[in-house]
Amino acid sequence: QVQLVETGGGEVRPGGSLRLSCEASGISSFNLYTTGWYRRAPGKQRELVARITVEGYLDDDDNVRGRFTSARDNRKKIVYLEMNDLKPEDTGVYYCKVGRFSDYWGQGTQVTVSS
């Protein structure tokens, strides 16, 4: 059974940084899965933040480019989201997703940016 566990969320002040991690289990050949981070802001639908393809290409949202970056360790089956210069509008629940023939989601981790 595939499980994704996100950690690293919390509350920070504007301009602060956080690093989210998503550890996968129950997946073989993790390198064949696309990985991604999504955010559900208060009152909004879940939206893509950053995604890494199987080929290693990074696809990220315009609003986070230059501030956020994602990386993956295929051997450890962990996906990271490094978030810098956080803004109040980055507040939300962040979800990890991995997908190949099916999509699998983590339970989400709360990020709150507030002064």
Coordinates of N, CA, C and O in Angstrom, one line a residue:
Q1 N 0.8 -1.2 0.0 CA 0.0 0.0 0.0 C 0.9 1.2 0.0 O 1.8 1.4 0.8
V2 N 0.6 2.2 -0.9 CA 1.4 3.4 -1.0 C 1.0 4.4 0.1 O -0.2 4.6 0.3
Q3 N 2.0 4.9 0.7 CA 1.8 5.9 1.8 C 2.8 7.1 1.5 O 3.9 6.8 1.2
L4 N 2.3 8.3 1.7 CA 3.1 9.5 1.6 C 2.9 10.3 2.9 O 1.8 10.5 3.3
V5 N 4.0 10.6 3.5 CA 4.0 11.3 4.8 C 4.7 12.6 4.6 O 5.9 12.6 4.4
E6 N 4.0 13.8 4.8 CA 4.6 15.1 4.7 C 5.0 15.6 6.1 O 4.2 15.4 7.0
T7 N 6.1 16.2 6.2 CA 6.6 16.8 7.4 C 7.2 18.2 7.1 O 7.5 18.5 5.9
G8 N 7.4 19.0 8.1 CA 8.1 20.2 8.0 C 7.2 21.5 8.0 O 7.8 22.6 7.9
G9 N 5.9 21.3 8.0 CA 5.1 22.5 8.0 C 5.2 23.3 9.4 O 5.8 22.8 10.3
G10 N 4.6 24.4 9.4 CA 4.6 25.2 10.7 C 4.2 26.6 10.4 O 3.7 27.0 9.3
E11 N 4.5 27.5 11.4 CA 4.1 28.9 11.3 C 5.4 29.7 11.3 O 6.3 29.5 12.1
V12 N 5.5 30.6 10.3 CA 6.7 31.5 10.2 C 6.2 32.9 9.9 O 5.1 33.1 9.4
R13 N 7.1 33.8 10.1 CA 6.9 35.2 9.7 C 7.2 35.4 8.2 O 8.0 34.7 7.6
P14 N 6.6 36.5 7.7 CA 6.9 36.8 6.3 C 8.4 37.0 6.1 O 9.1 37.6 7.0
G15 N 8.9 36.4 5.0 CA 10.4 36.4 4.7 C 11.1 35.2 5.3 O 12.3 35.0 5.0
G16 N 10.4 34.4 6.0 CA 11.0 33.2 6.6 C 11.1 32.1 5.6 O 10.7 32.2 4.4
S17 N 11.6 31.0 6.1 CA 11.8 29.8 5.3 C 11.3 28.5 6.0 O 11.3 28.5 7.2
L18 N 10.9 27.6 5.1 CA 10.5 26.3 5.6 C 11.0 25.2 4.6 O 11.0 25.5 3.4
R19 N 11.2 24.0 5.0 CA 11.5 22.9 4.1 C 10.6 21.8 4.4 O 10.6 21.3 5.5
L20 N 9.8 21.5 3.4 CA 8.9 20.3 3.6 C 9.5 19.1 3.0 O 10.3 19.1 2.0
S21 N 9.2 18.0 3.6 CA 9.6 16.7 3.1 C 8.4 15.7 2.9 O 7.4 15.9 3.7
C22 N 8.5 14.9 2.0 CA 7.5 13.9 1.7 C 8.2 12.6 1.5 O 8.9 12.4 0.5
E23 N 7.9 11.6 2.4 CA 8.6 10.3 2.3 C 7.6 9.3 1.9 O 6.5 9.2 2.4
A24 N 7.9 8.6 0.8 CA 7.1 7.6 0.3 C 7.4 6.2 0.7 O 8.6 5.9 0.9
S25 N 6.4 5.4 0.9 CA 6.6 3.9 1.1 C 5.6 3.2 0.3 O 4.6 3.7 -0.1
G26 N 5.9 1.9 0.1 CA 5.0 1.1 -0.7 C 5.2 1.3 -2.2 O 4.3 0.8 -3.0
I27 N 6.2 1.9 -2.6 CA 6.5 2.2 -4.1 C 7.8 1.6 -4.4 O 8.8 1.9 -3.8
S28 N 7.8 0.8 -5.5 CA 9.1 0.4 -6.1 C 9.3 1.2 -7.3 O 8.4 1.8 -7.8
S29 N 10.6 1.3 -7.7 CA 10.9 2.1 -8.9 C 10.4 3.6 -8.8 O 9.7 4.1 -9.6
F30 N 10.7 4.2 -7.6 CA 10.3 5.6 -7.3 C 10.7 6.5 -8.4 O 10.0 7.5 -8.7
N31 N 11.8 6.2 -9.1 CA 12.3 7.1 -10.1 C 11.4 7.2 -11.3 O 11.6 8.1 -12.2
L32 N 10.5 6.3 -11.4 CA 9.5 6.3 -12.6 C 8.3 7.1 -12.3 O 7.4 7.1 -13.1
Y33 N 8.2 7.7 -11.1 CA 7.0 8.5 -10.7 C 7.3 10.0 -10.8 O 8.3 10.5 -10.5
T34 N 6.3 10.7 -11.3 CA 6.3 12.2 -11.3 C 6.0 12.6 -9.8 O 5.1 12.0 -9.2
T35 N 6.7 13.6 -9.3 CA 6.4 14.0 -7.9 C 6.0 15.5 -8.0 O 6.4 16.2 -8.8
G36 N 5.1 15.9 -7.0 CA 4.7 17.2 -7.0 C 4.2 17.7 -5.7 O 3.9 16.9 -4.8
W37 N 4.2 19.0 -5.5 CA 3.7 19.7 -4.3 C 2.5 20.6 -4.8 O 2.6 21.3 -5.7
Y38 N 1.5 20.5 -4.0 CA 0.3 21.3 -4.3 C -0.1 22.0 -3.0 O 0.2 21.6 -1.9
R39 N -0.9 23.1 -3.2 CA -1.3 23.9 -2.0 C -2.8 24.1 -2.1 O -3.3 24.5 -3.2
R40 N -3.4 24.0 -1.0 CA -4.8 24.5 -0.9 C -4.9 25.6 0.1 O -4.7 25.5 1.3
A41 N -5.0 26.8 -0.5 CA -5.1 28.0 0.3 C -6.5 28.2 0.9 O -7.4 27.6 0.3
P42 N -6.7 28.9 2.0 CA -8.0 29.1 2.5 C -9.0 29.6 1.5 O -8.8 30.6 0.9
G43 N -10.1 28.9 1.4 CA -11.2 29.3 0.5 C -10.9 29.1 -1.0 O -11.6 29.5 -1.9
K44 N -9.8 28.4 -1.3 CA -9.4 28.1 -2.7 C -9.3 26.7 -3.0 O -9.2 25.8 -2.1
Q45 N -9.2 26.4 -4.3 CA -9.0 25.0 -4.7 C -7.5 24.6 -4.6 O -6.6 25.5 -4.6
R46 N -7.2 23.4 -4.6 CA -5.8 22.9 -4.5 C -5.2 23.3 -5.9 O -5.8 23.0 -6.9
E47 N -4.0 23.8 -5.8 CA -3.3 24.2 -7.0 C -1.8 23.7 -7.0 O -1.2 23.5 -5.9
L48 N -1.2 23.6 -8.2 CA 0.1 23.1 -8.3 C 1.1 24.2 -7.8 O 1.0 25.4 -8.1
V49 N 2.1 23.7 -7.0 CA 3.2 24.6 -6.6 C 4.4 24.3 -7.4 O 5.0 25.2 -8.0
A50 N 4.8 23.0 -7.3 CA 6.0 22.6 -8.1 C 5.9 21.2 -8.4 O 5.4 20.4 -7.5
R51 N 6.5 20.8 -9.5 CA 6.4 19.4 -9.9 C 7.7 19.0 -10.6 O 8.3 19.8 -11.3
I52 N 8.2 17.8 -10.3 CA 9.4 17.3 -11.0 C 9.0 16.0 -11.8 O 8.4 15.1 -11.3
T53 N 9.3 16.1 -13.1 CA 9.0 15.0 -13.9 C 10.0 13.8 -13.8 O 11.0 13.9 -13.1
V54 N 9.7 12.7 -14.4 CA 10.6 11.6 -14.3 C 11.9 11.9 -14.9 O 13.0 11.4 -14.4
E55 N 11.9 12.8 -15.9 CA 13.2 13.2 -16.5 C 14.0 14.2 -15.7 O 15.1 14.5 -16.0
G56 N 13.3 14.7 -14.6 CA 14.0 15.6 -13.8 C 13.8 17.1 -14.0 O 14.4 17.9 -13.4
Y57 N 12.8 17.3 -14.9 CA 12.5 18.7 -15.2 C 11.6 19.3 -14.1 O 10.6 18.6 -13.7
L58 N 11.8 20.5 -13.7 CA 11.1 21.2 -12.7 C 10.0 22.1 -13.4 O 10.4 22.9 -14.2
D59 N 8.8 22.0 -12.9 CA 7.7 22.8 -13.4 C 7.1 23.5 -12.2 O 6.6 22.8 -11.3
D60 N 7.2 24.8 -12.1 CA 6.6 25.4 -10.9 C 5.7 26.6 -11.3 O 5.8 27.1 -12.4
D61 N 5.0 27.0 -10.3 CA 4.0 28.1 -10.5 C 4.7 29.4 -10.5 O 5.7 29.6 -9.9
D62 N 4.2 30.3 -11.3 CA 4.8 31.6 -11.5 C 5.0 32.4 -10.2 O 6.0 33.1 -9.9
N63 N 4.0 32.2 -9.3 CA 4.0 32.9 -8.0 C 5.1 32.5 -7.0 O 5.4 33.2 -6.1
V64 N 5.7 31.3 -7.3 CA 6.7 30.8 -6.4 C 8.1 30.8 -7.0 O 9.1 30.5 -6.3
R65 N 8.1 31.0 -8.3 CA 9.4 30.9 -9.0 C 10.4 31.8 -8.4 O 10.2 33.0 -8.2
G66 N 11.6 31.3 -8.2 CA 12.7 32.1 -7.6 C 12.7 32.1 -6.0 O 13.6 32.5 -5.4
R67 N 11.6 31.6 -5.5 CA 11.5 31.5 -4.0 C 11.4 30.1 -3.5 O 12.0 29.7 -2.5
F68 N 10.7 29.2 -4.3 CA 10.6 27.8 -3.9 C 11.4 27.0 -4.9 O 11.5 27.3 -6.1
T69 N 11.8 25.8 -4.4 CA 12.4 24.9 -5.3 C 12.1 23.5 -4.8 O 12.0 23.3 -3.6
S70 N 12.0 22.5 -5.7 CA 11.7 21.2 -5.3 C 12.8 20.3 -5.7 O 13.5 20.5 -6.8
A71 N 13.1 19.2 -4.9 CA 14.1 18.3 -5.3 C 13.6 16.9 -4.8 O 12.7 16.8 -4.0
R72 N 14.2 15.9 -5.4 CA 13.9 14.5 -5.0 C 15.1 13.7 -4.8 O 16.1 13.8 -5.5
D73 N 15.0 12.7 -3.9 CA 16.0 11.7 -3.7 C 15.4 10.4 -4.0 O 14.6 9.8 -3.2
N74 N 15.6 9.9 -5.2 CA 15.0 8.6 -5.6 C 15.4 7.4 -4.8 O 14.6 6.5 -4.6
R75 N 16.6 7.5 -4.3 CA 17.1 6.3 -3.5 C 16.4 6.3 -2.2 O 15.9 5.2 -1.7
K76 N 16.2 7.4 -1.6 CA 15.5 7.5 -0.3 C 14.0 7.6 -0.4 O 13.3 7.5 0.6
K77 N 13.5 7.8 -1.6 CA 12.1 8.0 -1.9 C 11.5 9.2 -1.1 O 10.5 9.1 -0.5
I78 N 12.2 10.3 -1.2 CA 11.8 11.5 -0.5 C 11.8 12.7 -1.5 O 12.7 12.8 -2.4
V79 N 10.7 13.5 -1.4 CA 10.6 14.7 -2.2 C 10.6 15.9 -1.2 O 10.0 15.8 -0.2
Y80 N 11.3 16.9 -1.6 CA 11.5 18.1 -0.8 C 10.9 19.3 -1.5 O 10.8 19.4 -2.7
L81 N 10.4 20.2 -0.7 CA 10.0 21.6 -1.1 C 10.7 22.6 -0.2 O 10.3 22.7 0.9
E82 N 11.7 23.3 -0.8 CA 12.4 24.3 -0.1 C 11.7 25.7 -0.4 O 11.5 26.1 -1.5
M83 N 11.2 26.3 0.7 CA 10.4 27.5 0.5 C 11.2 28.7 1.2 O 11.4 28.6 2.4
N84 N 11.5 29.7 0.5 CA 12.2 30.9 1.0 C 11.4 32.1 0.7 O 10.5 32.1 -0.1
D85 N 11.7 33.2 1.5 CA 11.0 34.4 1.3 C 9.5 34.2 1.3 O 8.8 34.7 0.5
L86 N 9.0 33.5 2.3 CA 7.6 33.2 2.4 C 6.7 34.4 2.6 O 7.1 35.4 3.3
K87 N 5.6 34.4 2.0 CA 4.6 35.5 2.0 C 3.3 35.0 2.6 O 3.0 33.8 2.6
P88 N 2.5 35.9 3.2 CA 1.2 35.5 3.7 C 0.4 34.7 2.8 O -0.3 33.8 3.2
E89 N 0.4 35.1 1.5 CA -0.4 34.4 0.5 C 0.1 32.9 0.2 O -0.5 32.2 -0.5
D90 N 1.2 32.5 0.8 CA 1.7 31.2 0.7 C 1.0 30.3 1.7 O 1.2 29.0 1.7
T91 N 0.3 30.9 2.6 CA -0.4 30.1 3.6 C -1.3 29.1 3.0 O -2.1 29.4 2.1
G92 N -1.4 27.9 3.6 CA -2.3 26.8 3.1 C -1.8 25.5 3.6 O -0.8 25.3 4.3
V93 N -2.5 24.5 3.2 CA -2.2 23.1 3.4 C -1.4 22.6 2.2 O -1.9 22.7 1.0
Y94 N -0.2 22.1 2.4 CA 0.6 21.6 1.3 C 0.6 20.1 1.2 O 0.8 19.4 2.2
Y95 N 0.3 19.6 0.0 CA 0.2 18.2 -0.2 C 1.2 17.7 -1.2 O 1.6 18.4 -2.2
C96 N 1.7 16.5 -0.9 CA 2.6 15.9 -1.8 C 1.9 14.9 -2.7 O 0.9 14.2 -2.2
K97 N 2.2 14.8 -3.9 CA 1.6 13.8 -4.8 C 2.6 13.1 -5.6 O 3.6 13.7 -6.1
V98 N 2.5 11.8 -5.8 CA 3.3 11.1 -6.7 C 2.4 10.3 -7.6 O 1.3 9.9 -7.3
G99 N 2.8 10.2 -8.9 CA 2.0 9.5 -9.8 C 2.7 8.9 -10.9 O 3.8 9.3 -11.4
R100 N 2.1 7.8 -11.4 CA 2.6 7.1 -12.6 C 1.4 6.6 -13.3 O 0.9 7.4 -14.2
F101 N 0.8 5.5 -13.0 CA -0.4 5.1 -13.6 C -1.6 5.5 -12.8 O -2.7 5.7 -13.3
S102 N -1.4 5.8 -11.5 CA -2.3 6.3 -10.6 C -1.7 7.4 -9.8 O -0.4 7.5 -9.7
D103 N -2.5 8.3 -9.2 CA -2.0 9.4 -8.3 C -2.2 9.0 -6.9 O -3.2 8.5 -6.5
Y104 N -1.2 9.3 -6.1 CA -1.2 9.1 -4.6 C -0.9 10.4 -3.9 O 0.0 11.1 -4.3
W105 N -1.7 10.7 -2.9 CA -1.6 11.9 -2.2 C -1.2 11.7 -0.7 O -1.7 10.7 -0.1
G106 N -0.5 12.6 -0.1 CA -0.2 12.6 1.3 C -1.4 13.3 2.0 O -2.3 13.8 1.4
Q107 N -1.3 13.3 3.3 CA -2.4 13.9 4.2 C -2.3 15.4 4.3 O -3.3 16.0 4.7
G108 N -1.2 16.0 3.9 CA -1.1 17.4 3.9 C -0.4 17.9 5.2 O -0.4 17.3 6.2
T109 N 0.3 19.1 5.0 CA 0.9 19.7 6.2 C 0.6 21.2 6.1 O 0.7 21.8 5.0
Q110 N 0.3 21.8 7.2 CA -0.1 23.2 7.3 C 1.1 24.1 7.3 O 2.0 23.9 8.1
V111 N 1.0 25.1 6.4 CA 2.0 26.2 6.4 C 1.3 27.5 6.7 O 0.3 27.8 5.9
T112 N 1.7 28.2 7.7 CA 1.0 29.5 8.0 C 2.1 30.6 8.0 O 3.1 30.4 8.7
V113 N 1.9 31.6 7.2 CA 2.9 32.7 7.1 C 2.1 34.0 7.7 O 1.2 34.4 7.1
S114 N 2.6 34.4 8.8 CA 1.9 35.5 9.5 C 2.8 36.3 10.3 O 3.7 35.7 10.9
S115 N 2.6 37.6 10.4 CA 3.4 38.4 11.3 C 2.7 38.6 12.7 O 3.2 39.2 13.5

